[in-house]
Amino acid sequence: MSEIARKDAAGPLAGLLVADFSRVLAGPYATMLLADMGAEVVKVEGPSGDETRTWTPPSRGEDSTYYLGVNRGKRSIVLDLRDESDAALGRELARRADVVIQNFKPGGLARYGLDFESVRTANPATVYASISGFGAGAGARVPGYDLMVQAISGLMSLTGDPDGPPYRAGISVFDVMAGNHAVIGILAALRHRDATGEGQHVEVNLLSSALTGLVNHSSAYVAGGVVPTRMGNAHPSVFPYEPLPTADNDLIVAAANDGQFRRLCDVLGIPDVPDDPRFTRNADRTANREVLRPILTERLATRGALEWFDLLVAAGVPCGPINTIDGGFAMAERLGLDPVVEVGEGDRAVPTTRHPVRFSATPAGYALPPPRLDEHGPELREWLSKEPEGDRG
């Protein structure tokens, strides 16, 4: 990115310029992942900044931890697109960019000359990614919030106790899923551009991400005509595949095939149970789960969850304790995953979660902390006002 390029960028996407006109979660999550992989991400914010800057508590100092969690590795510039001079800088940024990503209401950027058609006219090689709630057709008028999509998609109908109300997932799961789908689409489009020189429009919407993300439940309806219902923590097609009580805490046990179930019973000291015709196959165990469950829980009550975890994992049986978030990080540390890294240096250093993909030759980088509002505005404005060194800066 010319004179303002990150000198330390060495990931697989080093040298790629991303113009990020997104805000809140799905788009910023996607661009953070791209930044981790070496892309130069310019975060364009309105005068009041990304909403998540103010989403507290919790906070770290004056910064929202929500904002910190999805905005590392970026540079911030404030552009008031209602001001023509700022809009012109936005258009120039898009003209120079390899990737443009935005999650405005469909059609919302056209008035500023920042819609796909306008950007493509100025820069045919740009990969332009749009994230919306319900697509750019009839759903364009519907605001796109994750909670709405959890309700509309059917996820909430599957979450909670069978006799209780539907529940949302504990995170904005479809925002995160759509962010991941945006990254996949962008990388695929860049591969096409490398082969042809041609950019394209990559469109992602939360509802489509949700319906594909419901996987077996979607297939139950689409392929089988079955509308799944809430089963609490139980699985409709596999048993045991749920939390079971131990001497202290519940333990998730996921013995999803016959071999795993036999090993589970061996460790529990009930090796004859898999030979019982009621429990021989997965279909049998699922049909007779109410008979099998107390047999398993009687044995599990003799030890604690963590002790069973070590014994069962050693035998190749999938299982795990039900942790709070701190326990999840502690388990990742115990398993050698080094889940926490520091981004930035000195007073600006912030602990953050490690990028989820490990590369043997081009590791992710964590040089830039989440930017303060317009932190890089002056240098970016100066850069955008100069003639570019080539077709893109």
mmCIF file of N, CA and C in Angstrom, residues 45-122:
data_model
loop_
_atom_site.group_PDB
_atom_site.id
_atom_site.type_symbol
_atom_site.label_atom_id
_atom_site.label_comp_id
_atom_site.label_asym_id
_atom_site.label_seq_id
_atom_site.Cartn_x
_atom_site.Cartn_y
_atom_site.Cartn_z
ATOM 1 N N GLU A 45 -14.959 4.915 9.017
ATOM 2 C CA GLU A 45 -16.002 5.127 10.009
ATOM 3 C C GLU A 45 -16.635 6.489 9.817
ATOM 4 N N GLY A 46 -17.913 6.590 10.176
ATOM 5 C CA GLY A 46 -18.580 7.884 10.194
ATOM 6 C C GLY A 46 -18.091 8.710 11.374
ATOM 7 N N PRO A 47 -18.503 9.964 11.453
ATOM 8 C CA PRO A 47 -18.006 10.848 12.510
ATOM 9 C C PRO A 47 -18.229 10.321 13.923
ATOM 10 N N SER A 48 -19.284 9.547 14.160
ATOM 11 C CA SER A 48 -19.530 9.010 15.502
ATOM 12 C C SER A 48 -18.858 7.661 15.723
ATOM 13 N N GLY A 49 -18.239 7.106 14.689
ATOM 14 C CA GLY A 49 -17.510 5.856 14.830
ATOM 15 C C GLY A 49 -18.401 4.631 14.785
ATOM 16 N N ASP A 50 -17.770 3.482 14.712
ATOM 17 C CA ASP A 50 -18.470 2.193 14.758
ATOM 18 C C ASP A 50 -19.278 2.115 16.055
ATOM 19 N N GLU A 51 -20.542 1.679 15.950
ATOM 20 C CA GLU A 51 -21.404 1.610 17.130
ATOM 21 C C GLU A 51 -20.791 0.820 18.269
ATOM 22 N N THR A 52 -20.030 -0.217 17.929
ATOM 23 C CA THR A 52 -19.530 -1.099 18.986
ATOM 24 C C THR A 52 -18.492 -0.416 19.874
ATOM 25 N N ARG A 53 -17.974 0.727 19.448
ATOM 26 C CA ARG A 53 -17.058 1.467 20.322
ATOM 27 C C ARG A 53 -17.749 1.848 21.631
ATOM 28 N N THR A 54 -19.071 1.992 21.598
ATOM 29 C CA THR A 54 -19.817 2.438 22.781
ATOM 30 C C THR A 54 -20.592 1.308 23.452
ATOM 31 N N TRP A 55 -20.430 0.081 22.978
ATOM 32 C CA TRP A 55 -21.202 -1.022 23.538
ATOM 33 C C TRP A 55 -20.514 -1.543 24.804
ATOM 34 N N THR A 56 -20.856 -0.944 25.925
ATOM 35 C CA THR A 56 -20.302 -1.334 27.222
ATOM 36 C C THR A 56 -21.448 -1.518 28.213
ATOM 37 N N PRO A 57 -21.196 -2.214 29.331
ATOM 38 C CA PRO A 57 -19.975 -2.956 29.672
ATOM 39 C C PRO A 57 -19.909 -4.268 28.903
ATOM 40 N N PRO A 58 -18.764 -4.973 28.995
ATOM 41 C CA PRO A 58 -17.526 -4.642 29.699
ATOM 42 C C PRO A 58 -16.609 -3.760 28.851
ATOM 43 N N SER A 59 -15.584 -3.257 29.505
ATOM 44 C CA SER A 59 -14.634 -2.400 28.811
ATOM 45 C C SER A 59 -13.225 -2.684 29.320
ATOM 46 N N ARG A 60 -12.248 -2.241 28.539
ATOM 47 C CA ARG A 60 -10.847 -2.266 28.959
ATOM 48 C C ARG A 60 -10.381 -0.818 28.918
ATOM 49 N N GLY A 61 -10.249 -0.202 30.081
ATOM 50 C CA GLY A 61 -10.021 1.229 30.115
ATOM 51 C C GLY A 61 -11.244 1.931 29.551
ATOM 52 N N GLU A 62 -11.027 2.758 28.547
ATOM 53 C CA GLU A 62 -12.142 3.470 27.918
ATOM 54 C C GLU A 62 -12.687 2.745 26.698
ATOM 55 N N ASP A 63 -12.116 1.588 26.365
ATOM 56 C CA ASP A 63 -12.486 0.891 25.134
ATOM 57 C C ASP A 63 -13.464 -0.249 25.401
ATOM 58 N N SER A 64 -14.485 -0.336 24.575
ATOM 59 C CA SER A 64 -15.415 -1.458 24.617
ATOM 60 C C SER A 64 -14.686 -2.745 24.240
ATOM 61 N N THR A 65 -14.817 -3.783 25.050
ATOM 62 C CA THR A 65 -14.180 -5.049 24.695
ATOM 63 C C THR A 65 -14.830 -5.664 23.457
ATOM 64 N N TYR A 66 -16.085 -5.330 23.196
ATOM 65 C CA TYR A 66 -16.747 -5.784 21.967
ATOM 66 C C TYR A 66 -15.986 -5.242 20.762
ATOM 67 N N TYR A 67 -15.744 -3.932 20.750
ATOM 68 C CA TYR A 67 -15.004 -3.311 19.651
ATOM 69 C C TYR A 67 -13.598 -3.890 19.550
ATOM 70 N N LEU A 68 -12.912 -4.034 20.680
ATOM 71 C CA LEU A 68 -11.541 -4.559 20.668
ATOM 72 C C LEU A 68 -11.490 -5.967 20.084
ATOM 73 N N GLY A 69 -12.564 -6.731 20.284
ATOM 74 C CA GLY A 69 -12.544 -8.139 19.885
ATOM 75 C C GLY A 69 -12.618 -8.395 18.400
ATOM 76 N N VAL A 70 -13.006 -7.380 17.592
ATOM 77 C CA VAL A 70 -13.178 -7.637 16.153
ATOM 78 C C VAL A 70 -12.515 -6.573 15.275
ATOM 79 N N ASN A 71 -11.590 -5.787 15.820
ATOM 80 C CA ASN A 71 -11.040 -4.682 15.023
ATOM 81 C C ASN A 71 -9.522 -4.550 15.072
ATOM 82 N N ARG A 72 -8.816 -5.589 15.494
ATOM 83 C CA ARG A 72 -7.356 -5.503 15.469
ATOM 84 C C ARG A 72 -6.855 -5.485 14.023
ATOM 85 N N GLY A 73 -5.629 -4.988 13.868
ATOM 86 C CA GLY A 73 -4.967 -5.071 12.573
ATOM 87 C C GLY A 73 -5.421 -4.069 11.536
ATOM 88 N N LYS A 74 -6.185 -3.036 11.942
ATOM 89 C CA LYS A 74 -6.757 -2.112 10.972
ATOM 90 C C LYS A 74 -6.277 -0.684 11.221
ATOM 91 N N ARG A 75 -6.458 0.159 10.197
ATOM 92 C CA ARG A 75 -6.239 1.596 10.325
ATOM 93 C C ARG A 75 -7.597 2.280 10.202
ATOM 94 N N SER A 76 -7.810 3.315 11.001
ATOM 95 C CA SER A 76 -9.102 3.997 11.020
ATOM 96 C C SER A 76 -9.007 5.372 10.373
ATOM 97 N N ILE A 77 -9.985 5.661 9.522
ATOM 98 C CA ILE A 77 -10.154 7.005 8.971
ATOM 99 C C ILE A 77 -11.629 7.366 9.074
ATOM 100 N N VAL A 78 -11.923 8.572 9.532
ATOM 101 C CA VAL A 78 -13.296 9.057 9.576
ATOM 102 C C VAL A 78 -13.609 9.766 8.266
ATOM 103 N N LEU A 79 -14.660 9.303 7.593
ATOM 104 C CA LEU A 79 -15.153 9.953 6.384
ATOM 105 C C LEU A 79 -16.653 10.156 6.543
ATOM 106 N N ASP A 80 -17.086 11.379 6.494
ATOM 107 C CA ASP A 80 -18.513 11.685 6.498
ATOM 108 C C ASP A 80 -18.970 11.664 5.044
ATOM 109 N N LEU A 81 -19.562 10.568 4.625
ATOM 110 C CA LEU A 81 -19.895 10.391 3.216
ATOM 111 C C LEU A 81 -20.935 11.389 2.732
ATOM 112 N N ARG A 82 -21.602 12.071 3.655
ATOM 113 C CA ARG A 82 -22.550 13.119 3.246
ATOM 114 C C ARG A 82 -21.824 14.372 2.759
ATOM 115 N N ASP A 83 -20.538 14.445 3.086
ATOM 116 C CA ASP A 83 -19.696 15.548 2.619
ATOM 117 C C ASP A 83 -19.012 15.101 1.327
ATOM 118 N N GLU A 84 -19.178 15.839 0.260
ATOM 119 C CA GLU A 84 -18.698 15.396 -1.051
ATOM 120 C C GLU A 84 -17.182 15.190 -1.070
ATOM 121 N N SER A 85 -16.438 16.032 -0.359
ATOM 122 C CA SER A 85 -14.984 15.853 -0.370
ATOM 123 C C SER A 85 -14.594 14.549 0.319
ATOM 124 N N ASP A 86 -15.298 14.197 1.395
ATOM 125 C CA ASP A 86 -15.034 12.915 2.057
ATOM 126 C C ASP A 86 -15.507 11.746 1.192
ATOM 127 N N ALA A 87 -16.653 11.897 0.562
ATOM 128 C CA ALA A 87 -17.142 10.846 -0.333
ATOM 129 C C ALA A 87 -16.153 10.601 -1.470
ATOM 130 N N ALA A 88 -15.534 11.679 -1.964
ATOM 131 C CA ALA A 88 -14.540 11.531 -3.030
ATOM 132 C C ALA A 88 -13.330 10.743 -2.536
ATOM 133 N N LEU A 89 -12.932 10.977 -1.285
ATOM 134 C CA LEU A 89 -11.833 10.186 -0.725
ATOM 135 C C LEU A 89 -12.239 8.725 -0.585
ATOM 136 N N GLY A 90 -13.497 8.485 -0.203
ATOM 137 C CA GLY A 90 -13.982 7.111 -0.127
ATOM 138 C C GLY A 90 -13.952 6.428 -1.479
ATOM 139 N N ARG A 91 -14.352 7.136 -2.507
ATOM 140 C CA ARG A 91 -14.318 6.571 -3.860
ATOM 141 C C ARG A 91 -12.892 6.296 -4.306
ATOM 142 N N GLU A 92 -11.962 7.189 -3.947
ATOM 143 C CA GLU A 92 -10.565 6.978 -4.317
ATOM 144 C C GLU A 92 -9.994 5.771 -3.591
ATOM 145 N N LEU A 93 -10.364 5.607 -2.317
ATOM 146 C CA LEU A 93 -9.928 4.419 -1.576
ATOM 147 C C LEU A 93 -10.453 3.158 -2.252
ATOM 148 N N ALA A 94 -11.729 3.154 -2.617
ATOM 149 C CA ALA A 94 -12.313 1.997 -3.294
ATOM 150 C C ALA A 94 -11.648 1.750 -4.640
ATOM 151 N N ARG A 95 -11.277 2.820 -5.343
ATOM 152 C CA ARG A 95 -10.631 2.665 -6.650
ATOM 153 C C ARG A 95 -9.281 1.998 -6.535
ATOM 154 N N ARG A 96 -8.598 2.245 -5.435
ATOM 155 C CA ARG A 96 -7.266 1.667 -5.254
ATOM 156 C C ARG A 96 -7.307 0.272 -4.611
ATOM 157 N N ALA A 97 -8.428 -0.093 -4.043
ATOM 158 C CA ALA A 97 -8.492 -1.299 -3.220
ATOM 159 C C ALA A 97 -8.557 -2.575 -4.055
ATOM 160 N N ASP A 98 -8.019 -3.630 -3.482
ATOM 161 C CA ASP A 98 -8.214 -4.973 -4.033
ATOM 162 C C ASP A 98 -9.577 -5.516 -3.639
ATOM 163 N N VAL A 99 -10.005 -5.176 -2.414
ATOM 164 C CA VAL A 99 -11.268 -5.671 -1.864
ATOM 165 C C VAL A 99 -12.006 -4.499 -1.233
ATOM 166 N N VAL A 100 -13.293 -4.389 -1.525
ATOM 167 C CA VAL A 100 -14.186 -3.463 -0.840
ATOM 168 C C VAL A 100 -15.236 -4.311 -0.120
ATOM 169 N N ILE A 101 -15.477 -4.031 1.144
ATOM 170 C CA ILE A 101 -16.486 -4.769 1.892
ATOM 171 C C ILE A 101 -17.378 -3.772 2.606
ATOM 172 N N GLN A 102 -18.693 -4.026 2.568
ATOM 173 C CA GLN A 102 -19.637 -3.098 3.197
ATOM 174 C C GLN A 102 -20.869 -3.852 3.658
ATOM 175 N N ASN A 103 -21.512 -3.322 4.705
ATOM 176 C CA ASN A 103 -22.761 -3.912 5.166
ATOM 177 C C ASN A 103 -23.833 -2.848 5.390
ATOM 178 N N PHE A 104 -23.817 -1.818 4.523
ATOM 179 C CA PHE A 104 -24.910 -0.856 4.510
ATOM 180 C C PHE A 104 -26.194 -1.549 4.048
ATOM 181 N N LYS A 105 -27.320 -0.928 4.303
ATOM 182 C CA LYS A 105 -28.574 -1.419 3.748
ATOM 183 C C LYS A 105 -28.412 -1.525 2.236
ATOM 184 N N PRO A 106 -28.876 -2.613 1.605
ATOM 185 C CA PRO A 106 -28.689 -2.773 0.160
ATOM 186 C C PRO A 106 -29.092 -1.512 -0.611
ATOM 187 N N GLY A 107 -28.183 -1.044 -1.445
ATOM 188 C CA GLY A 107 -28.389 0.168 -2.223
ATOM 189 C C GLY A 107 -28.002 1.445 -1.508
ATOM 190 N N GLY A 108 -27.639 1.352 -0.221
ATOM 191 C CA GLY A 108 -27.389 2.543 0.572
ATOM 192 C C GLY A 108 -26.159 3.329 0.179
ATOM 193 N N LEU A 109 -25.201 2.696 -0.491
ATOM 194 C CA LEU A 109 -23.976 3.400 -0.873
ATOM 195 C C LEU A 109 -24.033 3.980 -2.285
ATOM 196 N N ALA A 110 -25.112 3.702 -3.009
ATOM 197 C CA ALA A 110 -25.201 4.172 -4.394
ATOM 198 C C ALA A 110 -25.170 5.696 -4.471
ATOM 199 N N ARG A 111 -25.776 6.362 -3.512
ATOM 200 C CA ARG A 111 -25.834 7.834 -3.549
ATOM 201 C C ARG A 111 -24.457 8.468 -3.428
ATOM 202 N N TYR A 112 -23.481 7.684 -2.925
ATOM 203 C CA TYR A 112 -22.128 8.201 -2.755
ATOM 204 C C TYR A 112 -21.168 7.698 -3.833
ATOM 205 N N GLY A 113 -21.709 6.964 -4.810
ATOM 206 C CA GLY A 113 -20.853 6.398 -5.847
ATOM 207 C C GLY A 113 -19.980 5.280 -5.337
ATOM 208 N N LEU A 114 -20.463 4.579 -4.305
ATOM 209 C CA LEU A 114 -19.685 3.497 -3.691
ATOM 210 C C LEU A 114 -20.401 2.159 -3.781
ATOM 211 N N ASP A 115 -21.408 2.050 -4.634
ATOM 212 C CA ASP A 115 -22.058 0.777 -4.899
ATOM 213 C C ASP A 115 -21.188 -0.060 -5.826
ATOM 214 N N PHE A 116 -21.533 -1.308 -6.006
ATOM 215 C CA PHE A 116 -20.706 -2.211 -6.807
ATOM 216 C C PHE A 116 -20.504 -1.710 -8.226
ATOM 217 N N GLU A 117 -21.569 -1.294 -8.886
ATOM 218 C CA GLU A 117 -21.454 -0.876 -10.288
ATOM 219 C C GLU A 117 -20.530 0.320 -10.424
ATOM 220 N N SER A 118 -20.643 1.282 -9.515
ATOM 221 C CA SER A 118 -19.785 2.469 -9.596
ATOM 222 C C SER A 118 -18.328 2.109 -9.335
ATOM 223 N N VAL A 119 -18.097 1.279 -8.315
ATOM 224 C CA VAL A 119 -16.724 0.887 -7.987
ATOM 225 C C VAL A 119 -16.128 0.048 -9.111
ATOM 226 N N ARG A 120 -16.935 -0.841 -9.682
ATOM 227 C CA ARG A 120 -16.427 -1.688 -10.770
ATOM 228 C C ARG A 120 -16.059 -0.852 -11.993
ATOM 229 N N THR A 121 -16.822 0.200 -12.258
ATOM 230 C CA THR A 121 -16.509 1.065 -13.393
ATOM 231 C C THR A 121 -15.131 1.697 -13.227
ATOM 232 N N ALA A 122 -14.829 2.136 -11.992
ATOM 233 C CA ALA A 122 -13.534 2.772 -11.734
ATOM 234 C C ALA A 122 -12.410 1.766 -11.592
#
